[in-house]
XYZ file of C-alpha atoms in Angstrom:
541
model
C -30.174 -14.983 -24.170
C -32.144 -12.549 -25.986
C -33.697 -14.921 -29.079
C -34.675 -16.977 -25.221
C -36.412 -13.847 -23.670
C -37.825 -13.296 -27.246
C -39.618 -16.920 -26.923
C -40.184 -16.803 -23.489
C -42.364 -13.529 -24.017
C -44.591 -15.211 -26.460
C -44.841 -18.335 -24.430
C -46.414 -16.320 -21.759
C -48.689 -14.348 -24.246
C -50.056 -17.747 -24.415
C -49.497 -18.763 -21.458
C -50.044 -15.553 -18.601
C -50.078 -17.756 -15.723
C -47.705 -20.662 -16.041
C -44.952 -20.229 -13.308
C -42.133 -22.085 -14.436
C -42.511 -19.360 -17.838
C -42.411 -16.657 -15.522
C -39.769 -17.687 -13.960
C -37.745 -18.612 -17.090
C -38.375 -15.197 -18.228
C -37.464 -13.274 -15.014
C -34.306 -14.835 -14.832
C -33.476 -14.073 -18.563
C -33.772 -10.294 -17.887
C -32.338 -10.581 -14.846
C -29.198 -11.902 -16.284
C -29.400 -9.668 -19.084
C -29.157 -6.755 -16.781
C -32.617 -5.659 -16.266
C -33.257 -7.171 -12.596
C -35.634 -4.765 -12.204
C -38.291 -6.055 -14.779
C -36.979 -10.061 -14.054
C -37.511 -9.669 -10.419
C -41.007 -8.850 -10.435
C -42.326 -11.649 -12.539
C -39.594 -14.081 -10.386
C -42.299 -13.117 -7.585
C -45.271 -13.883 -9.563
C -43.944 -17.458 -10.458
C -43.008 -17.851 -6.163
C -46.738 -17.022 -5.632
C -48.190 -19.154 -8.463
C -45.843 -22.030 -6.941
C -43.962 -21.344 -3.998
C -41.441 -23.622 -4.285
C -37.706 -23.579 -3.472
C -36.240 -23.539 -6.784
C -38.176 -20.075 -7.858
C -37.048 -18.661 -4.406
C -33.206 -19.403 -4.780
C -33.815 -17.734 -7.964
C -35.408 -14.684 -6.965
C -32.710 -14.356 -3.886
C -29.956 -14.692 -6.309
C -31.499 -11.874 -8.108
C -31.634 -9.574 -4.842
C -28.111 -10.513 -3.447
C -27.171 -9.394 -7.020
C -29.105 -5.961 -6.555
C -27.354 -5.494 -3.050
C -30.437 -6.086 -1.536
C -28.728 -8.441 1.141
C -31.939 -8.134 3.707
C -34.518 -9.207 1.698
C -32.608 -12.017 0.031
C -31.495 -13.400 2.995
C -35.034 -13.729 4.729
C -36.283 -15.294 1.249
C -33.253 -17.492 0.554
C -33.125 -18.645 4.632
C -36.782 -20.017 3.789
C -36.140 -21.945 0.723
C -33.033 -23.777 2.569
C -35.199 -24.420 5.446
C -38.265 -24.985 2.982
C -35.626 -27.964 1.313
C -32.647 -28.578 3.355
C -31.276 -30.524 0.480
C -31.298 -28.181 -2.070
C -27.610 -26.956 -2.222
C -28.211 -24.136 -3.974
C -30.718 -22.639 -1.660
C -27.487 -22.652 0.985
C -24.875 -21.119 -1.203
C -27.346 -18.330 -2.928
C -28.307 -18.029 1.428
C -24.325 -17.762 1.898
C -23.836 -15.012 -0.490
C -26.843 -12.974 1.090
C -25.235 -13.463 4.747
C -21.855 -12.555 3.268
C -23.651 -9.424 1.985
C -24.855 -8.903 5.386
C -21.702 -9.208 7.176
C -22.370 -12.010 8.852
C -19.452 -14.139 7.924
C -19.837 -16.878 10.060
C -23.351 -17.813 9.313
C -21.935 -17.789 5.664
C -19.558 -19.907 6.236
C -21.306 -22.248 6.993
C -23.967 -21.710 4.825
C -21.761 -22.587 2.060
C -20.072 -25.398 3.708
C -23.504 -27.501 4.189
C -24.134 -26.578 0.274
C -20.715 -28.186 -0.312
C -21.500 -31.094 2.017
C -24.401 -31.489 -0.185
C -22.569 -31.111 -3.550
C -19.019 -31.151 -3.089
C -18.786 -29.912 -7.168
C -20.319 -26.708 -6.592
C -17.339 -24.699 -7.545
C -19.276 -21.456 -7.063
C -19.974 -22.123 -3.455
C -15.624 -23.562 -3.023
C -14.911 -19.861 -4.306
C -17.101 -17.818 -1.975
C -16.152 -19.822 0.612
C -12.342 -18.897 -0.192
C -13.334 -15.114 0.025
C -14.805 -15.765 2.960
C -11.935 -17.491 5.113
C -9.753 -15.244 3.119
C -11.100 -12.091 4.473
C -11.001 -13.509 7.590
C -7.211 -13.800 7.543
C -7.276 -17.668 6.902
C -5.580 -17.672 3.864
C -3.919 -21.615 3.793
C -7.929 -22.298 4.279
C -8.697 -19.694 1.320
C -6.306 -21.527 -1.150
C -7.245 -24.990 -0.528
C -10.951 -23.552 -1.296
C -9.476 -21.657 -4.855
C -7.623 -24.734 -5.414
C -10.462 -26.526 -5.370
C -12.767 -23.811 -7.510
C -9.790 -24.264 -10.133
C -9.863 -27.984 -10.322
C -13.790 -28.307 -10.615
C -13.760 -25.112 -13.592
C -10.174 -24.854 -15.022
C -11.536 -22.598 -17.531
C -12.968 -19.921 -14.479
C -10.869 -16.852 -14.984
C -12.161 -16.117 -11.471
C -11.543 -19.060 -9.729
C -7.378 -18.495 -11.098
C -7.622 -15.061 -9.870
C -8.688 -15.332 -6.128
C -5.873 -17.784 -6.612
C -3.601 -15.685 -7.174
C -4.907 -13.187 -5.035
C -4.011 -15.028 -2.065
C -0.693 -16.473 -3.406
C 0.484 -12.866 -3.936
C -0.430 -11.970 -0.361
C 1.205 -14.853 1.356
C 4.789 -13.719 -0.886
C 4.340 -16.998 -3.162
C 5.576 -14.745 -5.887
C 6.281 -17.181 -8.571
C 3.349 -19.603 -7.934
C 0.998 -16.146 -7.943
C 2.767 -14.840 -11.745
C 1.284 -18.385 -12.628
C -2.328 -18.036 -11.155
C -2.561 -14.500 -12.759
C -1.314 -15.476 -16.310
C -3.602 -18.021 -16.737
C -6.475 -16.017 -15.469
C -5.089 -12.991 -18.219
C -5.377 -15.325 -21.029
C -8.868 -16.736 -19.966
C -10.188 -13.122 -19.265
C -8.183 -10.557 -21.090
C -9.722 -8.159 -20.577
C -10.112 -7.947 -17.053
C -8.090 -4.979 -15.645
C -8.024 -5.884 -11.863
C -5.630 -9.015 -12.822
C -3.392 -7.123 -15.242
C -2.726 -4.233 -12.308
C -2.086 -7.560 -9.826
C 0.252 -9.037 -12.169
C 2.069 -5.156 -12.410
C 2.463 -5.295 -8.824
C 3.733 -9.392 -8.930
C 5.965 -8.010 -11.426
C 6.883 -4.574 -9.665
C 7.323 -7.126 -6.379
C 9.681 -9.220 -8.556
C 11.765 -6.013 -9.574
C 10.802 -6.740 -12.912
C 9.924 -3.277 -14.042
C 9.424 -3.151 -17.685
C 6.983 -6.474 -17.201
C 5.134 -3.941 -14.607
C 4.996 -1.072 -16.638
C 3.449 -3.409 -19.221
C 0.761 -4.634 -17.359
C -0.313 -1.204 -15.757
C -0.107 0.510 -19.182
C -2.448 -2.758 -20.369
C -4.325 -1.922 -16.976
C -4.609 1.478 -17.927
C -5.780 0.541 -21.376
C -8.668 -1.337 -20.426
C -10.100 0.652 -17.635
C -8.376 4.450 -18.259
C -9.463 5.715 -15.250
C -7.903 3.294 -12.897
C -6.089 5.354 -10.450
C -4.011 2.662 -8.737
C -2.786 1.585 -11.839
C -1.818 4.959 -13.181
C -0.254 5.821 -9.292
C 1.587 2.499 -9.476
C 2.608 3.316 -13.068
C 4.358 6.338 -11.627
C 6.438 4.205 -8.893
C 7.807 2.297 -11.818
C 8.336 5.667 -13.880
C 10.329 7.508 -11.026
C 12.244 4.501 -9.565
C 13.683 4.499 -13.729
C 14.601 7.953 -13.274
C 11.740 9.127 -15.826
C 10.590 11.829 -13.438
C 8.602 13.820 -16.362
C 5.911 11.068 -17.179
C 6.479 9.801 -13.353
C 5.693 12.821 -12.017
C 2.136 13.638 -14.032
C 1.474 9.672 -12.744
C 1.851 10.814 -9.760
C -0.810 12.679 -9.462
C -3.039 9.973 -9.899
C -2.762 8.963 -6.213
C -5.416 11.466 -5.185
C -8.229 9.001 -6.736
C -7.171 6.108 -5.252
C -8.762 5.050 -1.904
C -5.819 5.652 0.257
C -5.383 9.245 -0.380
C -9.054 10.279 -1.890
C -9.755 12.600 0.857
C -6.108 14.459 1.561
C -6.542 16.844 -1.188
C -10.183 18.136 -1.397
C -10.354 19.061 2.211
C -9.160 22.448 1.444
C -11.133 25.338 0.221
C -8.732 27.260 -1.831
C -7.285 26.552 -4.959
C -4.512 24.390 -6.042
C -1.578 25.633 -6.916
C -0.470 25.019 -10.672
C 2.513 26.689 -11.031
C 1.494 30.574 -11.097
C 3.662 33.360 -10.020
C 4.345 33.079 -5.918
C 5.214 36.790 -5.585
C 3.428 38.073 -3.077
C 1.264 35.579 -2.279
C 0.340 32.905 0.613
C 0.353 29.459 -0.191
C -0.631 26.449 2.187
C 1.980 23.097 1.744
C 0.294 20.603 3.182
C 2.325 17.101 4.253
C 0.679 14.314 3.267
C 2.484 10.940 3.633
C 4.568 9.533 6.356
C 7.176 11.330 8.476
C 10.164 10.296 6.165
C 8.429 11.622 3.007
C 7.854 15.044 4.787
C 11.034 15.641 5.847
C 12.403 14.249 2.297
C 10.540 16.745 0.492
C 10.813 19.560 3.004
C 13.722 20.467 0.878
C 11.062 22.386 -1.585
C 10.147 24.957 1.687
C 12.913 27.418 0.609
C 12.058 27.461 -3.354
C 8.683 28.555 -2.315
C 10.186 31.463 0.019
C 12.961 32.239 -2.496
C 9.859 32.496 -5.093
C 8.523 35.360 -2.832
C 5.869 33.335 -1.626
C 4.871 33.544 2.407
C 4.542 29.936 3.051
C 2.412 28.102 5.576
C 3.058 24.574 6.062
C 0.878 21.872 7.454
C 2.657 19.562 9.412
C 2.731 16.412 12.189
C 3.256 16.900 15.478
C 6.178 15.006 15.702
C 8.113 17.286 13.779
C 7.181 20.349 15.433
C 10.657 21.341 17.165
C 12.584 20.081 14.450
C 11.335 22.274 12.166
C 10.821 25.307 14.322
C 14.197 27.381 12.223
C 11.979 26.844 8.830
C 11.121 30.113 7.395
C 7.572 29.571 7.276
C 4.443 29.690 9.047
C 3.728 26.303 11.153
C 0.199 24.073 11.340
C -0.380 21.750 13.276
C -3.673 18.811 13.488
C -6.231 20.761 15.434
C -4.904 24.753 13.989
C -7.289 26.622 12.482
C -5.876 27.132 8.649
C -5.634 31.111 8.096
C -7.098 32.364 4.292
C -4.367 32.158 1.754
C -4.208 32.722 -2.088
C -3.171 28.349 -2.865
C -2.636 25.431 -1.414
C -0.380 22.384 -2.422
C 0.329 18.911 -1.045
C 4.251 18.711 -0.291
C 4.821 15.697 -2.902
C 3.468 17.496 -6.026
C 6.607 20.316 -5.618
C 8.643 17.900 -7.216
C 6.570 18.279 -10.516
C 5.750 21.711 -10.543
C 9.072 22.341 -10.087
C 10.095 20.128 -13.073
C 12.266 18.582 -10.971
C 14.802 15.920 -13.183
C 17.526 13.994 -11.463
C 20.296 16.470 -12.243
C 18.116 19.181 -10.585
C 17.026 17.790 -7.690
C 17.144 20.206 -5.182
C 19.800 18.643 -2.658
C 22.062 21.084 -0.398
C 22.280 19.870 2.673
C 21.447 20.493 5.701
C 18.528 21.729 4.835
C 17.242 21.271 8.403
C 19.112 21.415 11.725
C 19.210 20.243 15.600
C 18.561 22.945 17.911
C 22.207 23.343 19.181
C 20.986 23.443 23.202
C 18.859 20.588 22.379
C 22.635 18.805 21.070
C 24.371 20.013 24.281
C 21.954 18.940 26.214
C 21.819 15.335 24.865
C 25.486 15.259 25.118
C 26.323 14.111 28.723
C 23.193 11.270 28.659
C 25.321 9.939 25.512
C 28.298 10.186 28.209
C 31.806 9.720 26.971
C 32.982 8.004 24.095
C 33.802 4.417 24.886
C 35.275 3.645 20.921
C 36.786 5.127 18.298
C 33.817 5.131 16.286
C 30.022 5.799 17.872
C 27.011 4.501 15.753
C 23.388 5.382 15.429
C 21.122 2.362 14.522
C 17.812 1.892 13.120
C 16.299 -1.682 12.196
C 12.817 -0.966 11.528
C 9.804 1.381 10.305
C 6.453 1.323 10.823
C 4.751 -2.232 10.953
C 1.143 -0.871 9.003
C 3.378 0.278 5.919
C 1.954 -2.481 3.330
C 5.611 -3.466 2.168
C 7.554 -3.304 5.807
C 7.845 -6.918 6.557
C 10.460 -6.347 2.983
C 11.751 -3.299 4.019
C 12.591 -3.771 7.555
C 15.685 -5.746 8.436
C 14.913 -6.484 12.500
C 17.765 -6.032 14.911
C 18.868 -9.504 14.408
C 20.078 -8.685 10.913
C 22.572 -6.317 12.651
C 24.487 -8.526 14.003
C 27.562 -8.940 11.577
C 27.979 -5.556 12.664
C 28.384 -6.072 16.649
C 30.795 -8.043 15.753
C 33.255 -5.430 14.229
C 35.826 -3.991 16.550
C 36.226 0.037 17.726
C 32.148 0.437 17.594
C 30.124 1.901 20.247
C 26.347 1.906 19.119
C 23.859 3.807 19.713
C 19.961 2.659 19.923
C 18.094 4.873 17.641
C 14.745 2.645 17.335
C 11.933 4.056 18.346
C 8.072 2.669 17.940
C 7.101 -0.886 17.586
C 10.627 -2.591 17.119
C 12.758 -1.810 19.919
C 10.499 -5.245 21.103
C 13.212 -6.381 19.272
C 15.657 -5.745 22.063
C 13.927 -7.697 24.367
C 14.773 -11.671 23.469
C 16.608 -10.656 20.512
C 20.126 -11.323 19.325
C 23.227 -10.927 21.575
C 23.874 -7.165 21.839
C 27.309 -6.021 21.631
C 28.832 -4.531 25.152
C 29.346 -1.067 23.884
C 25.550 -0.182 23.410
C 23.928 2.735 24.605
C 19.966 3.470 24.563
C 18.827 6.340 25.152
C 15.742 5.485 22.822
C 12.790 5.951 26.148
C 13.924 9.294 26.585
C 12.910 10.502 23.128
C 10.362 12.510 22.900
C 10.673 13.468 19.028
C 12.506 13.690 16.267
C 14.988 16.888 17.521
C 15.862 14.757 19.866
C 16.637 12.052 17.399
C 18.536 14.919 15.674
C 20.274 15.874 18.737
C 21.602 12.469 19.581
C 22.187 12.001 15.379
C 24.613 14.942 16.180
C 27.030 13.335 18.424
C 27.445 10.435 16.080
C 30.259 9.332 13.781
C 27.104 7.722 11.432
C 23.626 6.485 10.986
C 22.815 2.869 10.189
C 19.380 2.534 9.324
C 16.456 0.110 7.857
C 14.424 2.498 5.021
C 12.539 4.999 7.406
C 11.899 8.034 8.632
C 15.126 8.108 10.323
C 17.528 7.731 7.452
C 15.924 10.644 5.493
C 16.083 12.644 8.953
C 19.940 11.747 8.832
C 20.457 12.697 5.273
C 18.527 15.917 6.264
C 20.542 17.141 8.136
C 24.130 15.977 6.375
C 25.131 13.270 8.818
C 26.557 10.175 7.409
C 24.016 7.799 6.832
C 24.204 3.777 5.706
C 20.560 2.316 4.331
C 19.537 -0.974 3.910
C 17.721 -1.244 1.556
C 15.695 -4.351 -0.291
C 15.840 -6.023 -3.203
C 13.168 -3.960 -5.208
C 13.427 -0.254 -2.712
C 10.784 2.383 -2.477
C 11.052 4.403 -6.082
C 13.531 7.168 -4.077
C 16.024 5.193 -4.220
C 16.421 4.010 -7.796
C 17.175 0.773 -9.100
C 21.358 0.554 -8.550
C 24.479 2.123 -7.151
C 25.139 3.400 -3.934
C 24.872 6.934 -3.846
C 20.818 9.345 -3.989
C 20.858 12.092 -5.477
C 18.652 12.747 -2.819
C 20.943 13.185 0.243
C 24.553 13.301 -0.732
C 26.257 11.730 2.528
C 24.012 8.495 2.412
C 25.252 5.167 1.222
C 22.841 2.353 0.034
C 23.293 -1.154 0.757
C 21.180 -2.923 -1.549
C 19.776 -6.584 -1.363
C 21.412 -8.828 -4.656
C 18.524 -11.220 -3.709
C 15.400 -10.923 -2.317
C 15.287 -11.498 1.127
C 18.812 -11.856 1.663
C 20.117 -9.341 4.422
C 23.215 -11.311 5.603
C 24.439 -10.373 2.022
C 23.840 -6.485 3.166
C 24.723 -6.413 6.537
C 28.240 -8.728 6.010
C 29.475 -6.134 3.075
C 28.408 -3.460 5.755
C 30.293 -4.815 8.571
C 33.454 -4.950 6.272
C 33.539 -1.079 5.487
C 32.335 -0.137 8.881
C 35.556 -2.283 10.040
C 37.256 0.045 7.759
C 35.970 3.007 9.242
C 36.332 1.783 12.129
C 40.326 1.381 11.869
C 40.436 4.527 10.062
C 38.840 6.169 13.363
C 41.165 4.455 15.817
C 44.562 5.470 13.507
C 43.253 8.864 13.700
C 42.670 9.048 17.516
C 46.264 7.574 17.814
C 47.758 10.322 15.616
C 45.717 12.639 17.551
C-alpha cells in the first residue's frame, strides 16, 4: 500500500484535479491509518464527481472514524443516489449500526445482500446485528454463511464461534475458535474465548494455556489474567491465583468497586491501632464466605468497619466491627480493602485457610421465635432445601439444579422438608414436580437471611444448589449437601467431597455435564441412610 500511495502522489502532481486519483489516494491513507489526511481529498474527488462510488468510500472512512452521523447522511444519499449499488447499503448499514438504529441496519444490509448475495462483509454484520438482538439461530445462519463465502476470514470463524459458545454448542464452538486461532494467531480476543470454551469444558490446563497465550499477546488483558486466576485457585495454586486475582478490578464488571474510596489500600502494613474499611464486593454468598477474615483483622488490633448489603444486616449484627450500610456516610479511617483480597494478603494456602466454624450465628430469639411456625416435627429427619441462585449470574442456568431435580429425594422415606428458596425460583413450586406430603414453606415469611439462619437452626441439614444459602449453612456449622456442576465455581476445587472451606458441607459433584439425576440419585441414597439412622435413633430414644 505504501509503493501505491507513493505513485498515487505523483500521479496527482501531474494530475491535481483528476477525481478518481484523489480518490485512489484518500483511500490509500485511509487504510493505512491516516483517515485524517485520506478523508479530506475523498471529499475533493465527491465534489469534482459526485458520484456514488466516491461517497460509499468516503462514508466507509467516517463509520471507521466513529463518525456514525455524518456517514450515515452521506452514505443514505449514495444508496438513494444508486439503489443498486450494494455497497452503498452495507457501508449505510454499518453507519446505522453505529447509530443504534438496528433495525434500519438490518435492513440496510439485507437489501445489499438481496443485491449481492456474496457480500460476505454485509452476511457478517448482519450476524452481529440479529445477534445482539438476541436472535442467535438467525446470527449463525448469517456467520455460516460469512464462512462459506471467505473460509480463510479469521473473523467470519470467530463471530462463529462467538455465538456457538453462547448457545452451549461447546464442541462445535472449540472448532469455530481453532480455526479462527490458526488463521489469526495472534488475535487475543479468540485465544481468551477458547480459555473460557476450555475452562467451560473443565479442561483446565487447555484454559490456562490459552489465557497465558491471551496474556502473551495483549499483557494487559484483565479478563484474561482474572480468568487465569479462576483456573489457578480452582487447582489449589492460591499463590499465583491469588496475585491473578487482583486483576478483576480492570475488567468492566468490577472497574468502579475499588476506586470509589478515598483512602488508601491496604497492602499488608501493621493493623495496630488503626481503622480499616472492608468493603464487600461480590454477591451475598461470597460475603458471607469470606466474612471469616473479620476476626484476623480485629485479632490484628485493627478497629474494623465493614461495608455491607442490606440483607445481611441482622445476621451480622454479633460481628465485632463497625457496620455500613448503601446510603451510610463512610467515617475517615487509616485503609480500606475489598473483602476478597484478605485471602492474599493473608497468604492464605489451602492448609491455612481460615475455617472454624461458626463463625457467624442466628440470633437465638430470632431461632425461638421461628420455632412454632416450623411446628412439630412430622419425620425423623427435617430438611432445608435450596434449588436455585440468582438467574443474572452469567453461569446459573449450569449451576442451578431447579426443584424438579429434587425429586429422587421426595421420594426417600422419614423426610420432612423444608422450603428454603427464596427469589426468582420458588416459581418453581408453582406447576412444578409432585411435592412430597411432608413439606413445609415458610419461604414468604422471610424477610432476610437471620431468618434463613433461624429456620437453618431447627434443621437436621441443608440441601442446596451453589448459592448464597449453602455458604450461609456452612457459616454457621449446620450440615450442608451442595450440588454442584460439572466444572464448579473455583471454591470448590476440582474433586472430592469435602471444602476446606466449611468443614460440615458435603459436595455432590456432576460426573457429566449436565447430568443432575446422577447427583441427586447418589444423594437420595445417603439421605435414605440418614434418614434410617434418624428413625433408629428416635426409637432408641
Amino acid at each position: 500500500m505504501g509503493d501505491a500511495v507513493f505513485h498515487y502522489r505523483a500521479l496527482l502532481c501531474a494530475q491535481p484535479g483528476d477525481d478518481a486519483v484523489l480518490h485512489l489516494l484518500g483511500l490509500g491513507l485511509s487504510q493505512m491509518g491516516q483517515a485524517d489526511a485520506g478523508a479530506p481529498l475523498i471529499r475533493r474527488a465527491l465534489r469534482v464527481d459526485p458520484v456514488p462510488a466516491y461517497a460509499v468510500t468516503l462514508g466507509g472512512v467516517l463509520c471507521e472514524q466513529k463518525r456514525f452521523t455524518e456517514a450515515e447522511r452521506i452514505l443514505g444519499g449514495a444508496a438513494s443516489a444508486d439503489p443498486l449499488l450494494a455497497e452503498a447499503h452495507h457501508h449505510h448499514g454499518n453507519a446505522l449500526s453505529g447509530l443504534g438504529r438496528a433495525g434500519e441496519a438490518v435492513r440496510a444490509y439485507r437489501r445489499a445482500l438481496a443485491l449481492e448475495p456474496a457480500l460476505a462483509d454485509a452476511c457478517l454484520n448482519l450476524g452481529t446485528m440479529h445477534e445482539r438482538q438476541g436472535q442467535p439461530g438467525t446470527a449463525e445462519r448469517c456467520y455460516r454463511r460469512a464462512v462459506a463465502l471467505m473460509p480463510q476470514s479469521a473473523v467470519a470463524h470467530y463471530n462463529l464461534a462467538t455465538v456457538l459458545h453462547a448457545e452451549e454448542r461447546l464442541e462445535e464452538a472449540e472448532t469455530a475458535y481453532r480455526t479462527a486461532a490458526r488463521l489469526n494467531p495472534d488475535h487475543a480476543p479468540t485465544r481468551y474465548n477458547l480459555g473460557l470454551l476450555c475452562h467451560d469444558l473443565g479442561r483446565l490446563g487447555a484454559a490456562e494455556r490459552a489465557y497465558r497465550q491471551a496474556i502473551r499477546l495483549q499483557p494487559t488483558h484483565a479478563d484474561s489474567h482474572w480468568n487465569l486466576s479462576l483456573v489457578l485457585l480452582s487447582q489449589g495454586r492460591f499463590a499465583e491465583g491469588w496475585d491473578e486475582y487482583e486483576w478483576r478490578w480492570l475488567t468492566r464488571d468490577f472497574q468502579h468497586g475499588h476506586t470509589r474510596y478515598p483512602f488508601p489500600s491496604w497492602r499488608g502494613e501493621v493493623l495496630d491501632g488503626c481503622r480499616i474499611l472492608i468493603h464487600a464486593e461480590q454477591g451475598v454468598g461470597d460475603t458471607i464466605q469470606f466474612a471469616r477474615y473479620v476476626p484476623l483483622l480485629v485479632q490484628a488490633g485493627a478497629e474494623v468497619v465493614l461495608s455491607l448489603p442490606r440483607s445481611l444486616d441482622r445476621l451480622t449484627a454479633g460481628l465485632p466491627v463497625q457496620r455500613l450500610f448503601e446510603g451510610d456516610s463512610v467515617p475517615p479511617v487509616d485503609f480500606h480493602c475489598p473483602l476478597l483480597s484478605l485471602p492474599r494478603l493473608f497468604g492464605t494456602r489451602i492448609g491455612s485457610i481460615p475455617a472454624a466454624v461458626p463463625y457467624l450465628a442466628a440470633d437465638p430469639a430470632v431461632t425461638a421465635a421461628w420455632a412454632p411456625q416450623l411446628g412439630p416435627r412430622r419425620a425423623p429427619l427435617r430438611v432445608g432445601i435450596v434449588w436455585a441462585g440468582n438467574p443474572t449470574y452469567r453461569k446459573d442456568r449450569t449451576r442451578s439444579p431447579g426443584l424438579a431435580a429434587f425429586a429422587p429425594l421426595f421420594a426417600v422415606e422419614g423426610v420432612e422438608f423444608v422450603v428454603l428458596q427464596q427469589g426468582d425460583g420458588r416459581g418453581d413450586l408453582d406447576g412444578g414436580p409432585p411435592l412430597p406430603p411432608l413439606m413445609a414453606d415458610p419461604g414468604p415469611q422471610v424477610t432476610d437471611f437471620m431468618d434463613s439462619a433461624a429456620i437453618m437452626d431447627g434443621l437436621d441439614l441443608v440441601i442446596s444448589s451453589c448459592t448464597a444459602p449453602a455458604h450461609l449453612a456452612g457459616a454457621l456449622g449446620r450440615p450442608v449437601w451442595v450440588a454442584l456442576q460439572a466444572v464448579p465455581d473455583w471454591r470448590w476445587g476440582l474433586s472430592g467431597e469435602a471444602t476446606p472451606w466449611y468443614p460440615t458441607m458435603r459436595l455432590f459433584r456432576q460426573t457429566a455435564r449436565g447430568d443432575w439425576n446422577g447427583v441427586f440419585t447418589r444423594m437420595a441414597g445417603a439421605l435414605a441412610d440418614l434418614a434410617r439412622a434418624a428413625a433408629s435413633h428416635a426409637s432408641a430414644a
